Tab-separated table of C-alpha atoms in Angstrom:
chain	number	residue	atom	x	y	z
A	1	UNK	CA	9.079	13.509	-7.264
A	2	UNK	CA	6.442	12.448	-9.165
A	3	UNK	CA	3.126	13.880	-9.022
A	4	UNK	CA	-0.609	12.481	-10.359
A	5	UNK	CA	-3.231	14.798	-10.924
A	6	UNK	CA	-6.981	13.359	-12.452
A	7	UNK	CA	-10.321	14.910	-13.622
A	8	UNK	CA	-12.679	14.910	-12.966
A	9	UNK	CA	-13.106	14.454	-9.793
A	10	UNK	CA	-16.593	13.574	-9.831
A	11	UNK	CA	-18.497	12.600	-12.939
A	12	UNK	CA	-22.350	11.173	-13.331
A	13	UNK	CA	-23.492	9.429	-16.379
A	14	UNK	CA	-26.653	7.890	-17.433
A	15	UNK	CA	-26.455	3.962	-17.942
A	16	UNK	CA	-25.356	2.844	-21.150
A	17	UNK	CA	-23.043	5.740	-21.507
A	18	UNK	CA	-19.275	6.044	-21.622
A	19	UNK	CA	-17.106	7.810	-18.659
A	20	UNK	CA	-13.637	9.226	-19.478
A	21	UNK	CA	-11.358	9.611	-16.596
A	22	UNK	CA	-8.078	11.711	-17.396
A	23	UNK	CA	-5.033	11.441	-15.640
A	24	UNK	CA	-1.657	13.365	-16.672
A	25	UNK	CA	2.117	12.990	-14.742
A	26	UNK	CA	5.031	14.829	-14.328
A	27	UNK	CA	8.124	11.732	-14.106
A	28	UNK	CA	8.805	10.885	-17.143
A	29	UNK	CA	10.538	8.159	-16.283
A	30	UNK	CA	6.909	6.420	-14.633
A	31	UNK	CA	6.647	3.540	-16.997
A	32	UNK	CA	3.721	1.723	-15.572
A	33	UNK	CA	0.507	3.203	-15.302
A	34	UNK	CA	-2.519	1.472	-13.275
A	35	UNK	CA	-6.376	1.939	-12.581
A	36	UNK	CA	-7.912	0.847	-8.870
A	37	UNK	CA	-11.196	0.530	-8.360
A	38	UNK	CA	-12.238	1.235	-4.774
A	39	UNK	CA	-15.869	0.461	-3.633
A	40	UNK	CA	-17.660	2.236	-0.233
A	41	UNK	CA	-15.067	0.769	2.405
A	42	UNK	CA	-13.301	-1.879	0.343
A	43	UNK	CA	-9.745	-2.298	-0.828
A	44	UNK	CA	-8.705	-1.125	-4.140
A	45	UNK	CA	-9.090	-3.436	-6.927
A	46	UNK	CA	-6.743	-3.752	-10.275
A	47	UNK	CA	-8.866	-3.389	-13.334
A	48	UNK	CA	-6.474	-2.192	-16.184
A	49	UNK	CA	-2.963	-1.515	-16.354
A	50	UNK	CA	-0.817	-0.287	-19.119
A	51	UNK	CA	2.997	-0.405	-19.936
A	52	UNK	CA	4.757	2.428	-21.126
A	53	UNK	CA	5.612	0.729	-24.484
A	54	UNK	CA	2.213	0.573	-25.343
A	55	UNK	CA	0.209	2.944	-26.359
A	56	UNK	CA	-3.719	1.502	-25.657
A	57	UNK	CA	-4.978	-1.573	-24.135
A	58	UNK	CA	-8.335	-2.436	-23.844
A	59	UNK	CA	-10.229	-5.189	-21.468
A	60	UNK	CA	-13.826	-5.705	-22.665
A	61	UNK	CA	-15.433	-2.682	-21.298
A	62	UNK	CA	-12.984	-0.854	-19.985
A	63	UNK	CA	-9.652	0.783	-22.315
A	64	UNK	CA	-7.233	2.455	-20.912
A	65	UNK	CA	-5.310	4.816	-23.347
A	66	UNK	CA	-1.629	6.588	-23.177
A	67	UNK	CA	0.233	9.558	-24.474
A	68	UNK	CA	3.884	9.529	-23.389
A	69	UNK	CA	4.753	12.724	-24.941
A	70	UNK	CA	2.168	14.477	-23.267
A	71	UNK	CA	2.783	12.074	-19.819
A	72	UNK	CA	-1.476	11.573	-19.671
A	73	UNK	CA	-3.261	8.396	-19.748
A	74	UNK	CA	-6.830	7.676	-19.988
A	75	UNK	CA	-9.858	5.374	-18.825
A	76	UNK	CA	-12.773	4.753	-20.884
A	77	UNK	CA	-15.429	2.969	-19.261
A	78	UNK	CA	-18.188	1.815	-22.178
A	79	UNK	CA	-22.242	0.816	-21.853
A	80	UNK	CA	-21.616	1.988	-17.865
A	81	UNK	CA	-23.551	-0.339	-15.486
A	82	UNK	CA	-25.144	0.957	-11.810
A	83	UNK	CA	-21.804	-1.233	-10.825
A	84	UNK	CA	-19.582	0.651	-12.148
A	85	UNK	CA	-20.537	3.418	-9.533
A	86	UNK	CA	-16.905	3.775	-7.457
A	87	UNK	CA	-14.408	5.815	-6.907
A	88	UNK	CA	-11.463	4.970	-9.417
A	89	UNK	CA	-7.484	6.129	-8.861
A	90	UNK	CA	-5.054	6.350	-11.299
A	91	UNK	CA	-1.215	5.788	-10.043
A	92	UNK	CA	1.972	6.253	-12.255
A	93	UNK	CA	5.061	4.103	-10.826
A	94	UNK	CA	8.947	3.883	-11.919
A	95	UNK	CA	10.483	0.214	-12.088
A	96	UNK	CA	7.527	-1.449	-13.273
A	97	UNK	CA	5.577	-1.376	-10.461
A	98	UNK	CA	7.526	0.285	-7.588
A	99	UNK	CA	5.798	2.317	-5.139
A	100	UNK	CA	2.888	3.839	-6.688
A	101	UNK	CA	1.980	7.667	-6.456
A	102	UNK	CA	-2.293	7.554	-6.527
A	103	UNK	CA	-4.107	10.676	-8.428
A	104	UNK	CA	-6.696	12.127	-6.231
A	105	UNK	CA	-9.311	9.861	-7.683
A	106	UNK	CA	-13.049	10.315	-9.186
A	107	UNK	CA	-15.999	9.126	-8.137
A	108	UNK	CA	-17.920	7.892	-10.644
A	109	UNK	CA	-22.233	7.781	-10.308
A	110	UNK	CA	-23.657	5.658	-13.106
A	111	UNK	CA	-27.559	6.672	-13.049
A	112	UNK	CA	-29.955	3.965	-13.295
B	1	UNK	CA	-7.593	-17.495	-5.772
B	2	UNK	CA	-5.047	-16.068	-2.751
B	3	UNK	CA	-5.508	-12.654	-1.544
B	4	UNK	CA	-3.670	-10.519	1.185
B	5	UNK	CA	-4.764	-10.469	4.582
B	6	UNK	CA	-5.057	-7.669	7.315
B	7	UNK	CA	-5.658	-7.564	11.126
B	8	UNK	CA	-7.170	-6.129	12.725
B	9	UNK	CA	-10.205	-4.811	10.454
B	10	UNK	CA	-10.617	-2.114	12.855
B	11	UNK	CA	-7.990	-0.422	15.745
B	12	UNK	CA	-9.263	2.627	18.170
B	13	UNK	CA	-5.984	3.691	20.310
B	14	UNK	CA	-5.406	6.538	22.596
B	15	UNK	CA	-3.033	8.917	21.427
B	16	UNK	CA	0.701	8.485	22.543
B	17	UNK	CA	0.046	4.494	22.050
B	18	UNK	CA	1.639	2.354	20.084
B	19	UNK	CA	-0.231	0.675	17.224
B	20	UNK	CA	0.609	-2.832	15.420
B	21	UNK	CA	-0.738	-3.343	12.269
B	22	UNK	CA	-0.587	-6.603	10.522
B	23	UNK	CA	-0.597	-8.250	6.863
B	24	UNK	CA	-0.117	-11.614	5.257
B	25	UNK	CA	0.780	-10.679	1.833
B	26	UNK	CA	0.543	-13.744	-1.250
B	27	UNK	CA	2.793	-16.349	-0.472
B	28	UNK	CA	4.892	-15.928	-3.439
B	29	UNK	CA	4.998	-12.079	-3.809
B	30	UNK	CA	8.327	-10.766	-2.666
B	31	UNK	CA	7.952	-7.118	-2.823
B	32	UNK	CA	5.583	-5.610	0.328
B	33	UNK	CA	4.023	-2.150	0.674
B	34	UNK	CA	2.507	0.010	3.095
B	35	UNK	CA	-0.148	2.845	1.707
B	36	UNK	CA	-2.418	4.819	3.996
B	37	UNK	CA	-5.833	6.695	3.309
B	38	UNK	CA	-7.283	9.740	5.376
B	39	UNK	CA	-11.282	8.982	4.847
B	40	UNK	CA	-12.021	11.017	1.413
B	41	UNK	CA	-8.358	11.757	-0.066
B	42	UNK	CA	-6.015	9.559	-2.216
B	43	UNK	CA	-4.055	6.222	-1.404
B	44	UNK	CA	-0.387	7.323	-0.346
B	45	UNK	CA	2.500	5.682	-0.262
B	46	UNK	CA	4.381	4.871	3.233
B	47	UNK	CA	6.931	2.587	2.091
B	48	UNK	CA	8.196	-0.538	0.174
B	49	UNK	CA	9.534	-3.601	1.609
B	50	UNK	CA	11.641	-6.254	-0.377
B	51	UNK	CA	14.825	-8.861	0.762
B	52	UNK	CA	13.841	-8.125	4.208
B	53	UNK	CA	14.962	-4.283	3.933
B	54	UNK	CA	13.010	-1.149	2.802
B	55	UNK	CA	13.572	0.000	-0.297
B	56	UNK	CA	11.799	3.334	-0.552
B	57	UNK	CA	10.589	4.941	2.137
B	58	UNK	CA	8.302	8.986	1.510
B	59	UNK	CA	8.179	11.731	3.803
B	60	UNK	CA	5.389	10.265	6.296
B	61	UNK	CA	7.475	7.284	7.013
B	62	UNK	CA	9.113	9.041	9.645
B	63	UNK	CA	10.840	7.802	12.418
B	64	UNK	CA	7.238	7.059	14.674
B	65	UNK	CA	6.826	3.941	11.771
B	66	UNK	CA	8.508	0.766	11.501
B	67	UNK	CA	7.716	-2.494	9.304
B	68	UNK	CA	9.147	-5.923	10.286
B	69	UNK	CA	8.490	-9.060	8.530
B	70	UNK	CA	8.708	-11.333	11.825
B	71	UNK	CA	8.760	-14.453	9.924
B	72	UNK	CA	8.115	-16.012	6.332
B	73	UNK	CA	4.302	-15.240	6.602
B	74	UNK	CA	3.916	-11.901	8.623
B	75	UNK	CA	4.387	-7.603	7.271
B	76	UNK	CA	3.971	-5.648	9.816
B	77	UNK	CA	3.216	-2.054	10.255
B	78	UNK	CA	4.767	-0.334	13.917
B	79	UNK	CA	3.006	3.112	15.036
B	80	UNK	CA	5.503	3.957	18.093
B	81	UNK	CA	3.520	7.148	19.138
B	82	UNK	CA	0.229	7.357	17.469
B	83	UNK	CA	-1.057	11.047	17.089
B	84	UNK	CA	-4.669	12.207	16.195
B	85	UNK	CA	-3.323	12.557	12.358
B	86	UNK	CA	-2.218	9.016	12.121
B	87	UNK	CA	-6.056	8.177	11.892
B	88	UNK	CA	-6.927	6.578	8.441
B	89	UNK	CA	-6.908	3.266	6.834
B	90	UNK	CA	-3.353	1.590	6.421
B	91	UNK	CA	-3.490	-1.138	2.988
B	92	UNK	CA	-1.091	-3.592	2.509
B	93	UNK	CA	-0.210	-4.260	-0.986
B	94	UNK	CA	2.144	-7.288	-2.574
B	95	UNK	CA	3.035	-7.861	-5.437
B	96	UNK	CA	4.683	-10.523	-7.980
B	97	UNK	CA	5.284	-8.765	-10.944
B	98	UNK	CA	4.008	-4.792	-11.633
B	99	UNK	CA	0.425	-5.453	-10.222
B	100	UNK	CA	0.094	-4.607	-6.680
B	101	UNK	CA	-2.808	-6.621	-5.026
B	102	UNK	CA	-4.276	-4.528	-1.927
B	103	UNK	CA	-5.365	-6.304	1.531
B	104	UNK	CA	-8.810	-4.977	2.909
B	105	UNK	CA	-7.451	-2.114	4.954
B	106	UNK	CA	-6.781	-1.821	8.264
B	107	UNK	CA	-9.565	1.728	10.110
B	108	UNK	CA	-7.240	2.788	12.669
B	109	UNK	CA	-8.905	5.589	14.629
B	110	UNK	CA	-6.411	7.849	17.461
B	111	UNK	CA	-8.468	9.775	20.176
């Protein structure tokens, strides 16, 4: 089955910075890659999803980037805000948005 | 803008119990999910839910769980047996299209 794995799994930045969060997969068939973002307690929340027939797609601050050939996909987080500060999951998925399989996740810390 | 539902917020059982745990996914989402987090590890998947069957089902859903959708509204989530393990929070997720929209989470807590 398919299997997620993400790094880091913590990573602190300084305000204004950017944050990379790398994901890679091992189904090559996954065609539809999402980003949660899960707050202290709260549910997790879309913020950038990306089709395997495209290669980068980008949502004002936030891009998230894909390699097929080398199954890993990216999120780039630019001028970081104390809000960003979460814990973010990646999740690959067959059939365009079938059950998901979730990487471990990294917590993010954006320093004021 | 509609979002899924979950109750209770919070469930403490005794072990050997049986748990219900409920969601109102989007009204016009047709596929349902089940995911569960142990506090501090990764969202995994129980099991998928669509024409009033399952679809896909992973190792943990074993034969303790059960999902119903009682009516046009209701998802829920059956814990036969609870054991101390079965502690975490239980999301439901819905979704249209690809996106899958999360509820809030349902703490369940076994002692």
């Amino acid at each position: 089955g398919e299997n997620v794995e993400q790094h880091p799994s913590t990573l602190s930045v300084q305000e204004g910075d950017s944050a990379v969060i790398k994901c890679t997969y091992s189904d090559s068939a996954s065609n539809y890659f999402p980003w949660y973002k899960q707050e202290l307690g709260k549910r997790p929340q879309l913020i950038i999803d990306i089709r395997s027939n495209v290669g980068e797609k980008k949502d004002q601050r936030i891009a998230v980037t894909l390699n097929k050939t080398a199954k890993h996909f990216s999120l780039h987080i630019t001028e970081t805000q104390p809000e960003d500060s979460a814990v973010y999951f990646c999740a690959a998925s067959r059939n365009y948005g079938q059950n998901f399989v979730f990487g471990p996740g990294t917590r993010l810390s954006v320093l004021p | 803008e509609p979002e899924v539902t979950q109750t209770p917020s919070h469930q403490v059982t005794q072990m050997g119990q049986e748990v219900i745990l409920r969601c109102v996914p989007i009204s016009n989402h047709l596929y349902f999910y089940w995911y569960r987090q142990i506090l501090g590890q990764k969202v995994e998947f129980l099991v998928s839910f669509y024409n009033n069957e399952i679809s896909e089902k992973s190792e943990i859903f074993d034969d303790q769980f059960s999902v119903e959708r009682p009516d046009g509204s209701n998802f829920t989530l059956k814990i036969r047996s609870t054991k101390l393990e079965d502690s975490a929070m239980y999301f439901c997720a819905s979704r249209p299209e690809e996106t899958q929209y999360f509820g809030p989470g349902t703490r369940l807590l076994v002692l």
